[in-house]
Every structure is written in structure tokens, then in C-alpha cells.
Short mmCIF file of C-alpha atoms in Angstrom, two decimals:
data_model
loop_
_atom_site.label_atom_id
_atom_site.label_comp_id
_atom_site.label_asym_id
_atom_site.label_seq_id
_atom_site.Cartn_x
_atom_site.Cartn_y
_atom_site.Cartn_z
CA MET A 1 0.16 0.30 0.27
CA TRP A 2 3.21 2.26 0.96
CA ARG A 3 3.43 2.25 -3.06
CA GLU A 4 0.38 3.53 -3.71
CA THR A 5 0.19 6.77 -2.05
CA LEU A 6 3.75 7.18 -2.21
CA PRO A 7 3.19 9.43 -5.14
CA ASN A 8 -0.34 11.51 -3.18
CA ALA A 9 3.20 12.26 -0.39
CA TRP A 10 5.35 13.50 -2.59
CA PRO A 11 3.53 15.27 -6.05
CA PHE A 12 6.21 16.05 -7.74
CA ASP A 13 8.39 14.97 -9.66
CA TYR A 14 12.58 13.97 -9.09
CA SER A 15 15.10 15.34 -12.19
CA GLN A 16 17.82 12.59 -12.87
CA LYS A 17 20.00 15.41 -11.74
CA ASN A 18 18.55 15.66 -8.47
CA ALA A 19 17.99 12.31 -7.20
CA VAL A 20 21.53 12.22 -7.20
CA LEU A 21 22.60 16.01 -5.55
CA VAL A 22 20.13 15.40 -2.04
CA PRO A 23 21.42 12.29 -1.25
CA VAL A 24 25.30 14.15 -1.57
CA ALA A 25 24.26 17.02 0.18
CA ALA A 26 22.79 15.14 2.88
CA LEU A 27 25.75 12.94 3.00
CA GLY A 28 28.57 16.34 2.92
CA VAL A 29 26.03 17.89 5.76
CA GLY A 30 26.18 14.37 8.30
CA GLY A 31 29.93 14.50 7.22
CA MET A 32 30.50 18.01 8.82
CA LEU A 33 27.66 17.46 11.18
CA LEU A 34 30.06 13.65 12.30
CA TYR A 35 33.05 15.94 12.39
CA TRP A 36 32.10 19.11 14.19
CA LEU A 37 30.52 16.09 16.74
CA ARG A 38 33.33 14.45 16.61
CA SER A 39 35.99 17.06 17.02
CA GLY A 40 34.06 19.04 20.09
CA ARG A 41 35.17 15.13 22.02
CA LYS A 42 38.75 15.36 20.88
CA ILE A 43 40.54 13.06 23.25
CA LYS A 44 42.49 14.60 25.24
CA THR A 45 46.82 12.69 26.26
CA ILE A 46 49.45 13.71 28.29
CA ASP A 47 52.05 14.59 26.08
CA MET A 48 55.00 11.97 25.76
CA GLY A 49 57.77 14.35 26.41
CA GLU A 50 61.65 12.93 26.67
CA GLY A 51 63.73 12.94 29.61
CA TRP A 52 67.77 11.64 30.42
CA TRP A 53 67.97 10.52 33.78
CA GLY A 54 71.47 8.60 33.12
CA SER A 55 74.76 9.99 34.77
CA GLY A 56 76.28 11.59 32.33
CA GLU A 57 75.14 12.98 29.00
CA ARG A 58 73.12 12.02 26.76
CA PRO A 59 74.40 10.48 23.66
CA PRO A 60 73.72 10.92 20.28
CA LYS A 61 70.11 10.26 18.66
CA GLY A 62 69.62 6.24 17.45
CA LYS A 63 72.85 6.58 19.45
CA GLU A 64 71.81 4.44 22.23
CA ASP A 65 72.19 1.32 23.61
CA THR A 66 68.66 -0.21 22.79
CA SER A 67 69.92 -3.85 23.57
CA ILE A 68 68.65 -6.63 26.45
CA HIS A 69 70.43 -8.88 28.24
CA PRO A 70 69.33 -11.19 30.40
CA PHE A 71 69.94 -10.36 34.12
CA LYS A 72 70.48 -13.12 36.85
CA ILE A 73 70.14 -12.09 40.22
CA GLU A 74 72.85 -13.59 42.73
CA THR A 75 74.64 -12.88 46.30
CA SER A 76 77.76 -13.76 48.37
CA ASP A 77 79.12 -15.03 50.87
CA LYS A 78 80.91 -10.99 52.35
CA GLU A 79 76.67 -10.35 51.67
CA ILE A 80 74.78 -12.82 54.03
CA GLU A 81 78.34 -12.10 55.91
CA ASP A 82 77.65 -8.25 56.81
CA LEU A 83 74.01 -9.29 57.19
CA HIS A 84 74.27 -11.89 59.59
CA GLN A 85 76.84 -8.90 61.30
CA ARG A 86 74.33 -5.48 61.80
CA LEU A 87 71.48 -8.60 62.70
CA ASP A 88 73.85 -8.97 65.85
CA ARG A 89 74.24 -5.58 66.70
CA PHE A 90 70.17 -5.15 66.68
CA ARG A 91 70.03 -3.15 69.61
CA PHE A 92 65.92 -3.36 71.51
CA THR A 93 63.43 -1.10 73.46
CA PRO A 94 61.21 -2.60 75.14
CA PRO A 95 58.01 -1.68 73.23
CA VAL A 96 54.88 -0.21 76.37
CA GLU A 97 52.65 -2.92 77.84
CA GLY A 98 50.04 -3.50 75.63
CA ALA A 99 51.58 -1.17 72.41
CA ALA A 100 50.53 -4.62 70.20
CA PHE A 101 51.39 -2.28 66.77
CA HIS A 102 49.58 1.54 67.49
CA TYR A 103 52.63 2.89 68.49
CA GLY A 104 54.32 0.97 65.06
CA PHE A 105 56.14 -2.27 64.35
CA ASN A 106 55.90 -3.80 67.98
CA SER A 107 59.35 -4.54 68.75
CA SER A 108 59.11 -8.24 71.16
CA TYR A 109 57.42 -9.12 68.24
CA LEU A 110 60.61 -7.61 65.70
CA ARG A 111 62.81 -9.11 68.61
CA LYS A 112 61.13 -12.83 66.60
CA VAL A 113 61.41 -11.50 63.39
CA VAL A 114 64.74 -11.01 63.24
CA ALA A 115 65.84 -13.99 65.02
CA TYR A 116 64.42 -15.46 61.95
CA TRP A 117 66.22 -13.30 60.28
CA ARG A 118 69.58 -14.57 61.95
CA ASN A 119 69.10 -17.57 62.41
CA GLN A 120 66.35 -19.38 59.46
CA PHE A 121 65.89 -17.56 56.64
CA ASP A 122 68.14 -19.00 53.64
CA TRP A 123 68.53 -16.41 51.23
CA ARG A 124 70.69 -18.02 48.96
CA LYS A 125 66.91 -20.31 48.71
CA GLN A 126 64.98 -17.43 48.02
CA VAL A 127 67.97 -15.58 45.33
CA GLU A 128 66.07 -20.15 43.48
CA VAL A 129 63.16 -18.31 44.04
CA LEU A 130 63.64 -15.44 42.27
CA ASN A 131 65.36 -16.37 39.66
CA LYS A 132 62.82 -18.74 38.28
CA TYR A 133 61.26 -16.26 36.20
CA PRO A 134 63.39 -14.73 33.65
CA HIS A 135 65.07 -11.60 34.86
CA PHE A 136 65.75 -8.94 32.05
CA HIS A 137 68.11 -5.48 32.67
CA THR A 138 67.76 -2.00 28.69
CA THR A 139 69.29 0.70 29.13
CA ILE A 140 66.68 3.50 28.22
CA GLU A 141 66.63 7.35 28.95
CA GLY A 142 70.09 6.40 30.39
CA ILE A 143 69.58 3.98 33.66
CA ASP A 144 68.70 0.09 33.30
CA ILE A 145 65.54 -0.64 33.20
CA HIS A 146 64.69 -4.56 35.00
CA PHE A 147 62.06 -6.45 34.80
CA ILE A 148 60.65 -10.21 33.85
CA HIS A 149 59.11 -11.31 31.06
CA VAL A 150 56.90 -14.44 31.96
CA LYS A 151 55.89 -16.87 28.52
CA PRO A 152 53.09 -19.10 29.26
CA SER A 153 54.27 -22.61 28.48
CA TYR A 154 51.51 -23.58 26.52
CA VAL A 155 48.87 -22.23 24.46
CA PRO A 156 45.93 -23.72 23.68
CA HIS A 157 45.59 -23.85 20.00
CA GLY A 158 43.46 -20.92 18.29
CA LYS A 159 43.77 -18.79 21.37
CA ALA A 160 46.23 -15.53 21.31
CA VAL A 161 47.96 -14.92 24.66
CA ARG A 162 47.33 -10.57 25.75
CA PRO A 163 50.36 -9.27 26.67
CA LEU A 164 49.81 -7.37 30.47
CA LEU A 165 52.09 -5.35 32.07
CA MET A 166 51.78 -4.79 35.95
CA VAL A 167 52.84 -2.39 38.25
CA HIS A 168 54.47 -2.41 41.66
CA GLY A 169 53.52 0.36 44.31
CA TRP A 170 55.79 1.23 47.43
CA PRO A 171 57.36 -0.76 49.70
CA GLY A 172 56.61 -3.46 46.90
CA SER A 173 58.49 -5.16 44.51
CA PHE A 174 58.25 -7.08 41.25
CA TYR A 175 58.32 -10.28 43.67
CA GLU A 176 54.53 -9.25 44.81
CA PHE A 177 53.42 -11.54 41.50
CA TYR A 178 55.01 -13.91 41.64
CA LYS A 179 51.35 -16.00 42.93
CA ILE A 180 49.32 -14.85 40.21
CA ILE A 181 52.04 -14.89 36.87
CA PRO A 182 51.29 -18.88 36.88
CA LEU A 183 47.37 -18.47 37.77
CA LEU A 184 47.27 -15.93 34.45
CA THR A 185 49.70 -17.62 32.76
CA GLU A 186 48.80 -20.83 33.13
CA PRO A 187 44.69 -20.64 34.10
CA ALA A 188 44.07 -24.23 33.60
CA LYS A 189 46.39 -25.55 35.46
CA HIS A 190 45.39 -23.58 38.96
CA GLY A 191 41.97 -24.35 39.04
CA LEU A 192 41.11 -21.86 37.23
CA ASN A 193 38.35 -22.50 34.70
CA GLU A 194 39.40 -19.23 31.73
CA GLY A 195 41.04 -20.81 29.69
CA ASP A 196 40.95 -18.88 26.56
CA VAL A 197 42.32 -15.90 28.51
CA VAL A 198 46.12 -16.91 28.33
CA PHE A 199 49.05 -13.42 29.50
CA GLU A 200 52.58 -13.11 29.44
CA VAL A 201 53.54 -10.85 32.09
CA ILE A 202 55.43 -8.81 32.30
CA CYS A 203 56.25 -6.92 35.19
CA PRO A 204 59.69 -4.54 35.69
CA SER A 205 60.52 -2.96 38.83
CA ILE A 206 60.03 0.93 39.12
CA PRO A 207 63.22 3.27 38.25
CA GLY A 208 65.02 3.41 42.11
CA TYR A 209 63.30 0.46 43.18
CA GLY A 210 65.26 -2.84 43.10
CA PHE A 211 66.67 -3.55 40.53
CA SER A 212 65.71 -1.05 38.05
CA GLU A 213 68.85 1.95 37.85
CA ALA A 214 67.90 4.67 40.76
CA PRO A 215 67.65 8.46 38.34
CA HIS A 216 70.73 10.77 38.65
CA GLN A 217 68.70 13.44 37.46
CA LYS A 218 66.32 15.57 39.69
CA GLU A 219 61.66 15.62 39.22
CA PHE A 220 61.47 12.43 37.24
CA ASP A 221 57.83 10.95 38.39
CA SER A 222 54.69 8.88 36.85
CA ILE A 223 54.54 10.37 34.00
CA ALA A 224 58.11 9.31 33.32
CA THR A 225 58.13 6.31 33.91
CA ALA A 226 54.99 5.81 32.08
CA ARG A 227 57.02 7.16 29.19
CA ILE A 228 59.55 4.75 30.06
CA PHE A 229 57.27 1.42 30.63
CA HIS A 230 55.75 2.25 27.18
CA LYS A 231 58.77 2.47 25.88
CA LEU A 232 59.17 -0.80 27.23
CA MET A 233 56.61 -2.81 26.38
CA ASN A 234 57.65 -1.33 22.51
CA ARG A 235 61.15 -2.33 22.78
CA LEU A 236 59.66 -5.81 23.11
CA GLY A 237 57.57 -6.24 20.30
CA PHE A 238 53.93 -4.66 20.89
CA LYS A 239 51.98 -2.29 19.98
CA GLU A 240 49.29 -3.23 22.17
CA TYR A 241 48.71 -4.69 25.75
CA TYR A 242 46.90 -4.47 28.78
CA LEU A 243 48.25 -3.01 32.60
CA GLN A 244 47.75 -3.16 35.71
CA GLY A 245 48.13 -2.00 39.01
CA GLY A 246 47.87 -0.69 41.87
CA ASP A 247 49.78 1.95 44.30
CA TRP A 248 51.78 3.94 42.78
CA GLY A 249 51.17 0.92 40.05
CA SER A 250 47.98 2.13 39.97
CA ARG A 251 49.27 6.29 38.99
CA ILE A 252 51.66 5.04 36.84
CA THR A 253 49.81 3.10 34.59
CA THR A 254 47.03 5.23 34.73
CA ASN A 255 49.36 7.90 33.57
CA MET A 256 50.22 5.85 30.40
CA ALA A 257 46.92 5.25 29.42
CA GLN A 258 46.59 9.30 29.46
CA MET A 259 49.77 8.66 27.45
CA LEU A 260 48.84 6.30 24.81
CA PRO A 261 45.75 5.76 25.30
CA GLN A 262 45.68 4.06 21.13
CA SER A 263 48.69 1.33 22.72
CA VAL A 264 46.51 0.48 25.25
CA LYS A 265 44.02 -2.22 25.39
CA GLY A 266 42.83 -2.15 28.97
CA LEU A 267 43.24 -0.92 32.21
CA HIS A 268 42.49 -2.66 34.83
CA LEU A 269 43.20 -1.05 39.04
CA ASN A 270 43.11 -2.79 42.46
CA VAL A 271 43.11 0.98 43.97
CA VAL A 272 42.01 4.28 42.84
CA PHE A 273 43.15 7.59 43.36
CA VAL A 274 40.32 9.97 43.52
CA THR A 275 40.05 13.99 44.54
CA LEU A 276 37.30 15.45 47.32
CA GLU A 277 38.01 18.31 45.87
CA GLY A 278 33.99 19.60 44.38
CA LEU A 279 30.65 21.23 45.78
CA GLY A 280 28.94 18.07 44.56
CA LYS A 281 31.87 14.71 46.42
CA VAL A 282 31.08 17.24 49.98
CA ILE A 283 27.10 16.82 49.06
CA SER A 284 27.82 13.26 47.73
CA ILE A 285 29.10 13.00 51.50
CA MET A 286 26.84 14.74 53.36
CA LEU A 287 23.84 13.03 51.85
CA GLY A 288 25.90 9.49 50.89
CA ALA A 289 25.20 8.29 54.91
CA TYR A 290 20.85 8.48 54.45
CA VAL A 291 20.48 8.45 51.35
CA PRO A 292 23.32 7.04 49.24
CA TRP A 293 21.12 5.72 46.26
CA LEU A 294 20.93 9.64 45.35
CA VAL A 295 24.03 10.38 45.07
CA GLY A 296 25.06 7.20 42.92
CA PHE A 297 26.00 5.55 46.06
CA SER A 298 25.40 1.48 46.43
CA ARG A 299 25.34 0.79 49.52
CA GLU A 300 28.34 -1.61 50.04
CA ASP A 301 29.87 2.29 49.57
CA ALA A 302 27.65 3.39 52.39
CA ARG A 303 29.25 0.82 54.46
CA ARG A 304 33.03 1.01 53.35
CA LEU A 305 33.21 5.32 53.63
CA TYR A 306 30.57 5.32 56.73
CA PRO A 307 31.37 7.08 59.69
CA PHE A 308 33.71 9.03 57.27
CA MET A 309 35.51 10.97 59.22
CA GLN A 310 36.60 8.03 61.52
CA LYS A 311 37.42 6.18 57.92
CA ASN A 312 38.68 8.68 55.41
CA ILE A 313 40.29 11.09 58.20
CA TYR A 314 41.42 9.74 61.21
CA ASP A 315 43.13 6.22 60.14
CA VAL A 316 44.70 8.13 56.70
CA LEU A 317 45.99 10.44 58.87
CA ARG A 318 47.06 7.47 61.30
CA GLU A 319 48.39 5.66 58.13
CA SER A 320 50.14 7.96 56.50
CA GLY A 321 52.83 10.23 58.18
CA TYR A 322 55.20 8.10 56.07
CA LEU A 323 54.15 10.27 52.87
CA HIS A 324 55.33 13.34 54.29
CA ILE A 325 58.11 12.55 55.60
CA GLN A 326 59.12 10.95 52.03
CA ALA A 327 57.55 14.18 50.45
CA THR A 328 59.57 16.72 52.25
CA LYS A 329 63.24 15.31 53.71
CA PRO A 330 63.29 11.44 51.79
CA ASP A 331 66.88 10.64 52.45
CA THR A 332 67.52 13.03 56.39
CA ALA A 333 65.07 9.39 57.65
CA GLY A 334 66.44 6.77 54.34
CA CYS A 335 70.53 7.26 55.23
CA GLY A 336 68.66 5.56 58.89
CA LEU A 337 66.94 2.62 57.05
CA ASN A 338 69.51 2.43 54.46
CA ASP A 339 71.78 0.98 57.04
CA SER A 340 70.00 -0.23 59.51
CA PRO A 341 68.31 -3.80 58.52
CA VAL A 342 66.06 -4.16 60.74
CA GLY A 343 65.17 -0.81 60.99
CA LEU A 344 63.94 -1.43 57.28
CA ALA A 345 62.93 -3.94 58.15
CA ALA A 346 60.48 -2.52 60.34
CA TYR A 347 60.08 0.59 58.28
CA ILE A 348 58.44 -2.16 55.24
CA MET A 349 56.60 -5.08 57.41
CA GLU A 350 54.78 -2.83 59.12
CA LYS A 351 52.93 -1.66 56.20
CA PHE A 352 52.02 -5.01 55.43
CA SER A 353 50.03 -5.25 58.61
CA THR A 354 47.88 -2.54 58.77
CA TRP A 355 47.56 -1.73 54.77
CA THR A 356 46.13 -5.35 54.19
CA ASP A 357 43.47 -4.34 56.92
CA LYS A 358 42.85 -2.15 59.64
CA SER A 359 42.33 -4.69 62.47
CA PHE A 360 45.69 -5.90 62.76
CA LEU A 361 46.56 -3.18 64.33
CA HIS A 362 45.44 -4.13 67.63
CA LYS A 363 47.23 -7.47 66.89
CA ASP A 364 51.14 -7.61 68.98
CA ASP A 365 52.12 -9.86 65.59
CA GLY A 366 50.59 -7.23 63.33
CA GLY A 367 49.22 -10.20 62.09
CA LEU A 368 51.77 -10.60 59.91
CA GLU A 369 51.60 -14.94 59.23
CA SER A 370 47.99 -14.90 59.23
CA LYS A 371 48.10 -13.61 55.59
CA TYR A 372 51.86 -13.34 54.66
CA SER A 373 55.28 -16.44 54.73
CA LEU A 374 58.66 -14.93 57.26
CA ASP A 375 60.18 -15.60 54.42
CA GLU A 376 58.20 -14.07 51.91
CA LEU A 377 58.16 -10.59 53.85
CA LEU A 378 62.40 -11.05 54.06
CA THR A 379 62.02 -12.08 50.12
CA ASN A 380 60.49 -8.25 49.97
CA VAL A 381 62.73 -7.19 52.61
CA MET A 382 66.14 -7.90 50.85
CA ILE A 383 65.33 -6.42 47.28
CA TYR A 384 65.59 -3.00 49.49
CA TRP A 385 68.48 -3.88 51.32
CA VAL A 386 70.63 -6.47 48.36
CA THR A 387 70.31 -2.91 45.75
CA SER A 388 70.86 -0.07 49.06
CA SER A 389 67.13 0.75 46.89
CA ILE A 390 65.33 2.62 50.01
CA VAL A 391 66.29 6.15 49.72
CA SER A 392 65.98 6.31 45.92
CA SER A 393 61.85 4.41 45.68
CA MET A 394 60.97 7.28 49.69
CA ARG A 395 62.46 9.97 46.34
CA TYR A 396 59.79 9.52 44.19
CA TYR A 397 57.17 10.82 46.54
CA LYS A 398 59.13 13.96 46.70
CA GLU A 399 59.08 14.28 43.15
CA ASN A 400 55.26 13.16 42.40
CA PHE A 401 54.28 15.25 45.53
CA SER A 402 56.33 18.47 44.58
CA LYS A 403 54.63 19.35 41.34
CA ASN A 404 51.02 20.21 41.21
CA PRO A 405 48.91 16.63 40.60
CA SER A 406 45.78 18.03 39.06
CA ILE A 407 47.14 17.10 36.05
CA HIS A 408 46.29 13.11 36.85
CA ASN A 409 42.77 13.69 37.95
CA ARG A 410 42.24 16.34 34.24
CA VAL A 411 42.74 14.61 31.74
CA GLY A 412 40.37 11.83 31.82
CA VAL A 413 40.69 7.60 30.29
CA TYR A 414 38.79 5.87 27.59
CA VAL A 415 40.40 3.70 27.34
CA PRO A 416 38.65 0.32 28.71
CA THR A 417 38.92 0.56 32.56
CA GLY A 418 38.51 -2.58 35.73
CA ILE A 419 38.19 -1.11 38.74
CA ALA A 420 38.98 -4.62 41.86
CA ALA A 421 37.74 -2.98 45.50
CA PHE A 422 39.44 -4.42 47.70
CA PRO A 423 37.23 -3.70 51.06
CA GLN A 424 41.15 -3.48 53.55
CA GLU A 425 41.95 -0.54 50.93
CA ILE A 426 43.15 2.32 52.98
CA LEU A 427 40.46 4.34 50.74
CA HIS A 428 37.14 3.40 49.08
CA ALA A 429 36.53 4.84 45.71
CA PRO A 430 33.13 4.23 44.81
CA ARG A 431 32.05 3.62 41.06
CA VAL A 432 30.24 7.34 40.44
CA TRP A 433 33.67 9.07 42.10
CA ALA A 434 35.71 7.23 40.33
CA LYS A 435 34.09 7.96 36.95
CA ASP A 436 35.12 11.25 36.91
CA VAL A 437 38.80 10.14 35.79
CA TYR A 438 38.26 7.08 34.45
CA LYS A 439 35.16 7.48 32.06
CA ASN A 440 34.75 4.47 30.35
CA ILE A 441 34.45 1.16 33.23
CA ILE A 442 33.35 -1.95 32.36
CA THR A 443 33.85 -4.30 35.07
CA TYR A 444 34.19 -2.71 38.89
CA THR A 445 34.24 -5.45 41.60
CA TYR A 446 32.96 -5.44 45.16
CA MET A 447 35.97 -7.57 46.32
CA PRO A 448 34.85 -10.54 48.91
CA ARG A 449 38.10 -10.28 51.62
CA GLY A 450 42.43 -8.24 51.55
CA GLY A 451 43.58 -5.01 50.97
CA HIS A 452 46.00 -2.81 49.64
CA PHE A 453 48.75 -5.67 49.19
CA ALA A 454 46.42 -7.55 46.91
CA ALA A 455 48.36 -9.68 43.88
CA PHE A 456 50.79 -10.30 47.12
CA GLU A 457 47.42 -11.72 49.63
CA GLU A 458 44.79 -12.37 47.27
CA PRO A 459 46.17 -13.97 43.49
CA LYS A 460 43.44 -15.52 42.50
CA LEU A 461 40.59 -13.45 43.72
CA LEU A 462 42.59 -10.90 41.87
CA ALA A 463 43.69 -13.35 38.69
CA GLN A 464 40.10 -14.09 38.37
CA ASP A 465 38.57 -10.46 38.30
CA ILE A 466 41.63 -9.65 35.69
CA MET A 467 40.46 -11.80 33.36
CA GLN A 468 36.48 -11.29 33.90
CA PHE A 469 37.43 -7.75 32.23
CA VAL A 470 40.26 -8.57 29.61
CA ARG A 471 36.85 -11.45 28.83
CA LYS A 472 34.74 -8.69 28.74
CA VAL A 473 37.45 -6.27 26.49
CA GLU A 474 37.39 -8.49 24.09
CA GLN A 475 33.73 -9.05 23.70
CA LEU A 476 33.03 -5.23 22.12
#
């Protein structure tokens, strides 16, 4: 019937010329409109820039050494003897009664840790554990970058291997990922029914941490790190890759997504840093405890955020004393830690107590051995000790906080993003707040347990969430 009524609806005749010109004109107007819309929504990025962090002059362009060398961690009798002599000279300070971990690392428990370290901990054995994955060094922007690169031993026929860069934070190291790596590279072998998602994992050490050389120049921040890690992935032959990070790793991988979004297929984070600036945030904080749905909070958000002053002010002030020192005068405290293995262990391991579970503050042993073994904790400490990297790792705070940090929140992240929100994390960021920066959140998971050191503490939970996220991204 529409064919019969069409002539009445259009009482004039088209010429052949008009029949061609009208669609062309429509396409032209539509194209201009589409260009205008797209140009108005152009994605802002962080300028990649350039840098040189070596001790000498930068070599001429094209003359830099871009080779990748195998690396092996080694130890010696001299290194172990020096450590034992220093441990033998440990000066014990009795704690006040009932102190638990309220004053920091409980010195009575510290005496037990030192005794284990001196008499039972086998550094040579742990070096063998560290060397079970392939290690490499390569020079980028004048400094040697250390990384491990683990490929799956078996790939099911027809399955693609996704490159995944995982970045640690402070006071952690690449060693945090040792338990999660086999779950990601060989999921079927470890009881994960995620055989369609297989990764090869690259874990670099942040410059100034562990076996990565420390920058010799000032102002080495997370943006410089992001650029170096992009160069690393490019040097390894990857055009597109996934990123994962927590702590500083979250900031670095976020900067990578803001810098070269075309290279980042997906970004997965286990902590999100948001600012509480602006009237909207103030209103949501005021109303969220009473009508969470009105400000975009879920019931779980409200449970994790409130009482607000206790969880977001008092608890943060208690846990952030180290930050103020490291963001202002890192070398002052750092020189003592670099000279004393006991001081270094107390300073680092205390974070693995209350950052893993806030309630561990009330335990005499800080709850440390309920989540980790002393071998695991001391191996992480030893990475800082044998490389003398505690001072340079602490300087990273000064370099990042001495600048205006708002650039990280002014530039949106448009790559697909997955967020794993662990309940014992120091700060909780509801999805509605995270969306201020992360514009394309594909998955947001309220994890059932776990704290700040997710890969170290709950590797299986984190691996499953990464796989779920990547599967969804691959289906887009």
C-alpha cells in the first residue's frame, strides 16, 4: 500500500540530477556534523615528552643502546656475612605494655623476626626462587630498567596470548607478583576455568626500586615512568597491551593510558585515587550516609565509606605519616634505613600489617603471619637491602608530590577500565567517583576480602577479576 500512497505524498517529480544531488548534499551535511561532534569531543592526552636520567651526557640520537640483556640475581658470602653482623648488633627497645601495633612495629615481635632472619631465613634459597622467572635489563633514557618477562609454557590451539604489564608500588617490588604470574600464564593448570584468556606477563621494577637503576637527575615522576614503560613495551615488540597496577602502579598505568591510549587495550586497577574537591563531592559525602542511592552510592559503598571522618580522615592520618616524610625530606630518614637492616624491616613490614587489614593494628604480631610467611616478607625487604634502594624509592614521593598533581585528574582515561575494590584498602572510591577520571569503566568489582597488596595477598581473586575484565574487553 505504501507504493500507492507515495505519489500522493510527493506530488512533484525528481529529475535524475536532483536524485543524485540531494543524497550527496545530505551526506555532506551529515559528515560535517559528525566531524564537528568528534572534534568537540577530542580526547585530551598527557604529552609523552622526553627525558634523560643518566649520570652523564645524553648520547646522540640513534646511538643509545637499545639491547635487552638477560639478568640473574646473585648473592655472596660477603653480602650475607655483613647482614648477619648487622643483625647481631640489633639494639632492642622494649615496647610499652599493650602497645600491639598502635605505636608502629611492635619491638617484641620485631625481636622474633630478627632472630628468624638471622638464624633460619635462607637468602640463597630465596635468590633461587627469585630467579625462577626470566630477568632482563635494558637501558632507557640513560638508566638500566629491570623487568621479568614470563610467557606461558603452553597455549591452547587458536588462543591468542595477551601481553600484560603489571606495575608494583611502595614498599613492594616485582616479587609481589610471583604468586599471581602462574595463574595468569597457565590458568587451566591452576584450577581456573579461564582457559580462553592467557597472558604473557611483564613486571618491571620502577626506576629507583630494587634492580632498576635510580634516576641521577631530579623530577623523575610517574609520568616519566609511564613514558619509560611504554618504551619498554615497544622495545619488546608490543603495539597493544593490557596494564594492571596498584599503589604507585595504579598512578603509573593510569598515566600510560592517558599518554598513549591507542596502545592500551585495557587498564585494570586494584586501587583508584580520587580527589574530594568540589561541591558535588561534598554534597555526596553529606547525603551518602542517609540516601546513598540519591548520590550514586551503592549500599556497599556506604558501608565502606562511613563513618566518614573515622575511615577517611583519622585512619588516613594515622597511616600516612611516612608519606609526609618521604614527600618532603626522604634522604634524612632514608639514610638510617639504608644502614640498618632491622630498621628497614620494621619500616617496610609495618605497612604489610595495617595496609593488609586495619584490625591488625590491635595484634601484637601485626597479623603479619596470618596472611604472609616471614620468608615472603623478608624476601621483599632483602630486595631493598641488597640493592640499597630504599632512599631512591622514598624520593619517588618527593618527585611526585612536589608538582601540581591535578594533571592526573584533569585528563580523562577513555580506554576500557576494570576496577577491583578490595574491602581493606586504605581508601574506597565508589564507581560514581571513579567515573570522574575513568570514563569507560567496563567492570567494577566489590572484592570479598583483601587489602592493599592484592596480588601478594589474594592472587587468585585478583587473577579472576583481571580475566573477567579482559574477556569483556575482547568481546567489545
